[in-house]
Amino acid sequence: MTDPINLPQGDVRLLGTDLARRLLAANIPARLAFTAADRTPRALPINFWWNGSEVVMTGFATSKKARMMRANPEVAITIDTNDAPPEVLLIRGRAEISESDGLLPEYAAAMRKGGAAEVAEYLDFLALKAPRMERITVRPTWVGLMDFRSRYPEGAPEWMKGPSETTTQEETTRS
């Protein structure tokens, strides 16, 4: 296990923390951000699979998003919870896109995160259709992690982080 407190934002070793591992395995969508052909930003929710070294996102070929990422492959990914306080994993990297005939195993794996029985019929149906699919892989080059308990956004105000041990000791001494 990696101690997240001592690793700076941007360090890819943050992927080895319990929090990052939990978010990468969760049945929640990632949010993929990329630059569109008109040079404006786009962000969309997408199912994903973590293979231990890359975030793999799949879809049916040929998609507009894949065409845009081929032209400008630098992307950002956010995987986060709705709970309070939120837990957030931020990833930056370069998208690589490939195409394949038939149901991609990463597509099935991402769908099964919600429960194999619930999606079995759907995956069987897709396998019979043998769709043309695309695989979008992103190898992290920058990683950020926030839990708003021990890790905060860079530049967060001190009041957000709560009282420090020093502050608490000073207040106790004055009382």
PDB file of C-alpha atoms in Angstrom:
ATOM      1  CA  MET A   1       0.000   0.000   0.000  1.00  0.00           C
ATOM      2  CA  THR A   2       1.217   3.489  -0.815  1.00  0.00           C
ATOM      3  CA  ASP A   3       0.955   6.280   1.777  1.00  0.00           C
ATOM      4  CA  PRO A   4      -0.974   9.030  -0.043  1.00  0.00           C
ATOM      5  CA  ILE A   5      -0.105  11.771   2.448  1.00  0.00           C
ATOM      6  CA  ASN A   6       3.538  11.916   1.369  1.00  0.00           C
ATOM      7  CA  LEU A   7       2.991  11.756  -2.398  1.00  0.00           C
ATOM      8  CA  PRO A   8       2.480  15.030  -4.267  1.00  0.00           C
ATOM      9  CA  GLN A   9      -0.391  15.600  -6.673  1.00  0.00           C
ATOM     10  CA  GLY A  10       0.781  14.501 -10.096  1.00  0.00           C
ATOM     11  CA  ASP A  11       2.689  11.448  -8.849  1.00  0.00           C
ATOM     12  CA  VAL A  12       1.490   8.334 -10.703  1.00  0.00           C
ATOM     13  CA  ARG A  13       2.272   6.244  -7.604  1.00  0.00           C
ATOM     14  CA  LEU A  14      -0.989   7.607  -6.187  1.00  0.00           C
ATOM     15  CA  LEU A  15      -2.619   4.866  -8.280  1.00  0.00           C
ATOM     16  CA  GLY A  16      -1.276   2.384  -5.715  1.00  0.00           C
ATOM     17  CA  THR A  17      -3.267   3.891  -2.831  1.00  0.00           C
ATOM     18  CA  ASP A  18      -6.316   2.198  -1.355  1.00  0.00           C
ATOM     19  CA  LEU A  19      -8.524   5.122  -2.377  1.00  0.00           C
ATOM     20  CA  ALA A  20      -7.377   5.076  -6.016  1.00  0.00           C
ATOM     21  CA  ARG A  21      -7.770   1.295  -6.217  1.00  0.00           C
ATOM     22  CA  ARG A  22     -11.273   1.530  -4.782  1.00  0.00           C
ATOM     23  CA  LEU A  23     -12.316   4.242  -7.257  1.00  0.00           C
ATOM     24  CA  LEU A  24     -10.798   2.350 -10.206  1.00  0.00           C
ATOM     25  CA  ALA A  25     -12.828  -0.761  -9.274  1.00  0.00           C
ATOM     26  CA  ALA A  26     -16.084   1.069  -8.500  1.00  0.00           C
ATOM     27  CA  ASN A  27     -19.227   0.716 -10.572  1.00  0.00           C
ATOM     28  CA  ILE A  28     -19.330   4.417 -11.418  1.00  0.00           C
ATOM     29  CA  PRO A  29     -18.637   6.129 -14.718  1.00  0.00           C
ATOM     30  CA  ALA A  30     -15.507   8.064 -15.433  1.00  0.00           C
ATOM     31  CA  ARG A  31     -15.759  11.517 -16.930  1.00  0.00           C
ATOM     32  CA  LEU A  32     -13.584  11.827 -20.002  1.00  0.00           C
ATOM     33  CA  ALA A  33     -12.490  15.317 -21.082  1.00  0.00           C
ATOM     34  CA  PHE A  34     -10.995  16.040 -24.485  1.00  0.00           C
ATOM     35  CA  THR A  35     -10.749  18.795 -27.077  1.00  0.00           C
ATOM     36  CA  ALA A  36     -13.285  18.840 -29.909  1.00  0.00           C
ATOM     37  CA  ALA A  37     -12.541  19.630 -33.535  1.00  0.00           C
ATOM     38  CA  ASP A  38     -13.650  23.241 -32.997  1.00  0.00           C
ATOM     39  CA  ARG A  39     -11.019  23.486 -30.184  1.00  0.00           C
ATOM     40  CA  THR A  40     -13.644  23.728 -27.421  1.00  0.00           C
ATOM     41  CA  PRO A  41     -13.629  21.354 -24.440  1.00  0.00           C
ATOM     42  CA  ARG A  42     -15.895  18.319 -24.169  1.00  0.00           C
ATOM     43  CA  ALA A  43     -16.590  16.051 -21.195  1.00  0.00           C
ATOM     44  CA  LEU A  44     -18.730  12.948 -21.136  1.00  0.00           C
ATOM     45  CA  PRO A  45     -19.499  10.069 -18.788  1.00  0.00           C
ATOM     46  CA  ILE A  46     -18.141   6.727 -19.933  1.00  0.00           C
ATOM     47  CA  ASN A  47     -17.778   3.217 -18.523  1.00  0.00           C
ATOM     48  CA  PHE A  48     -14.194   2.140 -18.016  1.00  0.00           C
ATOM     49  CA  TRP A  49     -11.969  -0.756 -17.037  1.00  0.00           C
ATOM     50  CA  TRP A  50      -8.635  -0.462 -15.207  1.00  0.00           C
ATOM     51  CA  ASN A  51      -6.222  -3.140 -16.423  1.00  0.00           C
ATOM     52  CA  GLY A  52      -3.494  -2.318 -13.908  1.00  0.00           C
ATOM     53  CA  SER A  53      -1.609   0.142 -16.087  1.00  0.00           C
ATOM     54  CA  GLU A  54      -4.197   1.839 -18.318  1.00  0.00           C
ATOM     55  CA  VAL A  55      -7.745   3.140 -18.153  1.00  0.00           C
ATOM     56  CA  VAL A  56      -9.602   1.390 -20.970  1.00  0.00           C
ATOM     57  CA  MET A  57     -12.820   2.853 -22.334  1.00  0.00           C
ATOM     58  CA  THR A  58     -14.724   1.201 -25.140  1.00  0.00           C
ATOM     59  CA  GLY A  59     -17.559   1.975 -27.476  1.00  0.00           C
ATOM     60  CA  PHE A  60     -18.971   1.299 -30.876  1.00  0.00           C
ATOM     61  CA  ALA A  61     -16.863   2.371 -33.847  1.00  0.00           C
ATOM     62  CA  THR A  62     -16.533   4.819 -35.287  1.00  0.00           C
ATOM     63  CA  SER A  63     -17.423   7.469 -32.803  1.00  0.00           C
ATOM     64  CA  LYS A  64     -17.099  11.201 -33.042  1.00  0.00           C
ATOM     65  CA  LYS A  65     -15.173  11.328 -29.734  1.00  0.00           C
ATOM     66  CA  ALA A  66     -12.538   8.901 -31.069  1.00  0.00           C
ATOM     67  CA  ARG A  67     -12.074  10.973 -34.230  1.00  0.00           C
ATOM     68  CA  MET A  68     -11.543  14.072 -32.081  1.00  0.00           C
ATOM     69  CA  MET A  69      -9.083  12.301 -29.761  1.00  0.00           C
ATOM     70  CA  ARG A  70      -7.083  11.015 -32.717  1.00  0.00           C
ATOM     71  CA  ALA A  71      -6.607  14.651 -33.767  1.00  0.00           C
ATOM     72  CA  ASN A  72      -5.808  15.845 -30.213  1.00  0.00           C
ATOM     73  CA  PRO A  73      -4.965  12.869 -27.954  1.00  0.00           C
ATOM     74  CA  GLU A  74      -4.276  14.711 -24.672  1.00  0.00           C
ATOM     75  CA  VAL A  75      -7.149  13.896 -22.301  1.00  0.00           C
ATOM     76  CA  ALA A  76      -8.185  14.131 -18.652  1.00  0.00           C
ATOM     77  CA  ILE A  77     -10.275  11.629 -16.702  1.00  0.00           C
ATOM     78  CA  THR A  78     -12.107  12.104 -13.413  1.00  0.00           C
ATOM     79  CA  ILE A  79     -13.548   9.262 -11.339  1.00  0.00           C
ATOM     80  CA  ASP A  80     -15.417  10.563  -8.315  1.00  0.00           C
ATOM     81  CA  THR A  81     -18.144   9.801  -5.815  1.00  0.00           C
ATOM     82  CA  ASN A  82     -21.313  11.703  -4.941  1.00  0.00           C
ATOM     83  CA  ASP A  83     -20.810  11.190  -1.210  1.00  0.00           C
ATOM     84  CA  ALA A  84     -19.847  13.974   1.146  1.00  0.00           C
ATOM     85  CA  PRO A  85     -17.003  14.497   1.408  1.00  0.00           C
ATOM     86  CA  PRO A  86     -16.334  13.399  -2.170  1.00  0.00           C
ATOM     87  CA  GLU A  87     -13.491  11.118  -3.169  1.00  0.00           C
ATOM     88  CA  VAL A  88     -11.813  12.114  -6.418  1.00  0.00           C
ATOM     89  CA  LEU A  89      -9.252  10.512  -8.720  1.00  0.00           C
ATOM     90  CA  LEU A  90      -7.864  12.728 -11.489  1.00  0.00           C
ATOM     91  CA  ILE A  91      -5.859  11.277 -14.370  1.00  0.00           C
ATOM     92  CA  ARG A  92      -4.153  12.906 -17.341  1.00  0.00           C
ATOM     93  CA  GLY A  93      -2.609  11.129 -20.268  1.00  0.00           C
ATOM     94  CA  ARG A  94      -2.647  10.480 -23.974  1.00  0.00           C
ATOM     95  CA  ALA A  95      -5.485   8.560 -25.595  1.00  0.00           C
ATOM     96  CA  GLU A  96      -4.631   5.770 -28.001  1.00  0.00           C
ATOM     97  CA  ILE A  97      -7.467   4.407 -30.107  1.00  0.00           C
ATOM     98  CA  SER A  98      -7.733   1.072 -31.859  1.00  0.00           C
ATOM     99  CA  GLU A  99     -10.628  -0.711 -33.537  1.00  0.00           C
ATOM    100  CA  SER A 100     -11.662  -4.327 -33.497  1.00  0.00           C
ATOM    101  CA  ASP A 101     -14.471  -6.557 -34.729  1.00  0.00           C
ATOM    102  CA  GLY A 102     -16.555  -8.233 -32.055  1.00  0.00           C
ATOM    103  CA  LEU A 103     -17.345  -7.539 -28.443  1.00  0.00           C
ATOM    104  CA  LEU A 104     -14.283  -6.218 -26.621  1.00  0.00           C
ATOM    105  CA  PRO A 105     -13.447  -7.971 -23.326  1.00  0.00           C
ATOM    106  CA  GLU A 106     -12.944  -4.608 -21.565  1.00  0.00           C
ATOM    107  CA  TYR A 107     -16.445  -3.540 -22.589  1.00  0.00           C
ATOM    108  CA  ALA A 108     -17.889  -6.690 -21.015  1.00  0.00           C
ATOM    109  CA  ALA A 109     -15.704  -6.304 -17.897  1.00  0.00           C
ATOM    110  CA  ALA A 110     -16.792  -2.685 -17.397  1.00  0.00           C
ATOM    111  CA  MET A 111     -20.453  -3.656 -17.808  1.00  0.00           C
ATOM    112  CA  ARG A 112     -20.093  -6.550 -15.333  1.00  0.00           C
ATOM    113  CA  LYS A 113     -18.888  -4.236 -12.557  1.00  0.00           C
ATOM    114  CA  GLY A 114     -22.602  -3.638 -11.914  1.00  0.00           C
ATOM    115  CA  GLY A 115     -23.326  -7.342 -11.532  1.00  0.00           C
ATOM    116  CA  ALA A 116     -22.773 -10.141 -14.040  1.00  0.00           C
ATOM    117  CA  ALA A 117     -26.330 -11.497 -13.943  1.00  0.00           C
ATOM    118  CA  GLU A 118     -27.901  -8.143 -14.783  1.00  0.00           C
ATOM    119  CA  VAL A 119     -25.903  -7.663 -17.986  1.00  0.00           C
ATOM    120  CA  ALA A 120     -25.436 -11.257 -19.209  1.00  0.00           C
ATOM    121  CA  GLU A 121     -28.385 -11.151 -21.626  1.00  0.00           C
ATOM    122  CA  TYR A 122     -27.308  -7.796 -23.045  1.00  0.00           C
ATOM    123  CA  LEU A 123     -23.713  -8.988 -23.569  1.00  0.00           C
ATOM    124  CA  ASP A 124     -24.930 -12.218 -25.227  1.00  0.00           C
ATOM    125  CA  PHE A 125     -27.048 -10.127 -27.610  1.00  0.00           C
ATOM    126  CA  LEU A 126     -24.078  -7.884 -28.474  1.00  0.00           C
ATOM    127  CA  ALA A 127     -21.740 -10.840 -28.983  1.00  0.00           C
ATOM    128  CA  LEU A 128     -24.117 -12.240 -31.612  1.00  0.00           C
ATOM    129  CA  LYS A 129     -24.084  -8.920 -33.469  1.00  0.00           C
ATOM    130  CA  ALA A 130     -20.255  -8.887 -33.515  1.00  0.00           C
ATOM    131  CA  PRO A 131     -20.122  -5.099 -33.575  1.00  0.00           C
ATOM    132  CA  ARG A 132     -17.165  -3.051 -34.710  1.00  0.00           C
ATOM    133  CA  MET A 133     -15.797  -1.526 -31.519  1.00  0.00           C
ATOM    134  CA  GLU A 134     -13.131   0.934 -30.499  1.00  0.00           C
ATOM    135  CA  ARG A 135     -10.790   0.751 -27.554  1.00  0.00           C
ATOM    136  CA  ILE A 136      -9.571   4.004 -26.025  1.00  0.00           C
ATOM    137  CA  THR A 137      -6.625   3.462 -23.698  1.00  0.00           C
ATOM    138  CA  VAL A 138      -5.022   6.080 -21.479  1.00  0.00           C
ATOM    139  CA  ARG A 139      -1.778   5.382 -19.633  1.00  0.00           C
ATOM    140  CA  PRO A 140      -1.656   7.869 -16.738  1.00  0.00           C
ATOM    141  CA  THR A 141       1.130  10.452 -16.883  1.00  0.00           C
ATOM    142  CA  TRP A 142      -0.269  12.631 -14.059  1.00  0.00           C
ATOM    143  CA  VAL A 143      -2.484  11.549 -11.148  1.00  0.00           C
ATOM    144  CA  GLY A 144      -4.283  13.591  -8.500  1.00  0.00           C
ATOM    145  CA  LEU A 145      -6.168  12.262  -5.497  1.00  0.00           C
ATOM    146  CA  MET A 146      -8.481  14.049  -3.061  1.00  0.00           C
ATOM    147  CA  ASP A 147     -10.604  12.753  -0.208  1.00  0.00           C
ATOM    148  CA  PHE A 148     -11.200  16.104   1.550  1.00  0.00           C
ATOM    149  CA  ARG A 149     -10.125  14.489   4.829  1.00  0.00           C
ATOM    150  CA  SER A 150      -6.374  14.071   4.373  1.00  0.00           C
ATOM    151  CA  ARG A 151      -5.833  15.202   0.759  1.00  0.00           C
ATOM    152  CA  TYR A 152      -7.169  18.461  -0.631  1.00  0.00           C
ATOM    153  CA  PRO A 153      -6.914  20.324  -3.935  1.00  0.00           C
ATOM    154  CA  GLU A 154      -3.668  22.215  -4.350  1.00  0.00           C
ATOM    155  CA  GLY A 155      -4.175  25.765  -3.176  1.00  0.00           C
ATOM    156  CA  ALA A 156      -7.132  24.910  -0.938  1.00  0.00           C
ATOM    157  CA  PRO A 157      -7.574  27.499   1.816  1.00  0.00           C
ATOM    158  CA  GLU A 158      -6.366  26.507   5.270  1.00  0.00           C
ATOM    159  CA  TRP A 159      -9.857  26.841   6.774  1.00  0.00           C
ATOM    160  CA  MET A 160     -11.018  24.008   4.467  1.00  0.00           C
ATOM    161  CA  LYS A 161      -8.429  21.669   5.924  1.00  0.00           C
ATOM    162  CA  GLY A 162      -9.666  22.142   9.509  1.00  0.00           C
ATOM    163  CA  PRO A 163      -7.681  23.000  12.604  1.00  0.00           C
ATOM    164  CA  SER A 164      -4.090  21.848  12.706  1.00  0.00           C
ATOM    165  CA  GLU A 165      -2.561  20.084  15.704  1.00  0.00           C
ATOM    166  CA  THR A 166      -0.611  23.248  16.533  1.00  0.00           C
ATOM    167  CA  THR A 167      -3.761  25.392  16.481  1.00  0.00           C
ATOM    168  CA  THR A 168      -5.614  22.913  18.683  1.00  0.00           C
ATOM    169  CA  GLN A 169      -2.726  22.771  21.208  1.00  0.00           C
ATOM    170  CA  GLU A 170      -2.478  26.596  21.328  1.00  0.00           C
ATOM    171  CA  GLU A 171      -6.232  26.927  21.940  1.00  0.00           C
ATOM    172  CA  THR A 172      -6.064  24.302  24.705  1.00  0.00           C
ATOM    173  CA  THR A 173      -3.147  26.107  26.404  1.00  0.00           C
ATOM    174  CA  ARG A 174      -5.029  29.451  26.332  1.00  0.00           C
ATOM    175  CA  SER A 175      -8.198  27.958  27.837  1.00  0.00           C
TER     176      SER A 175
END
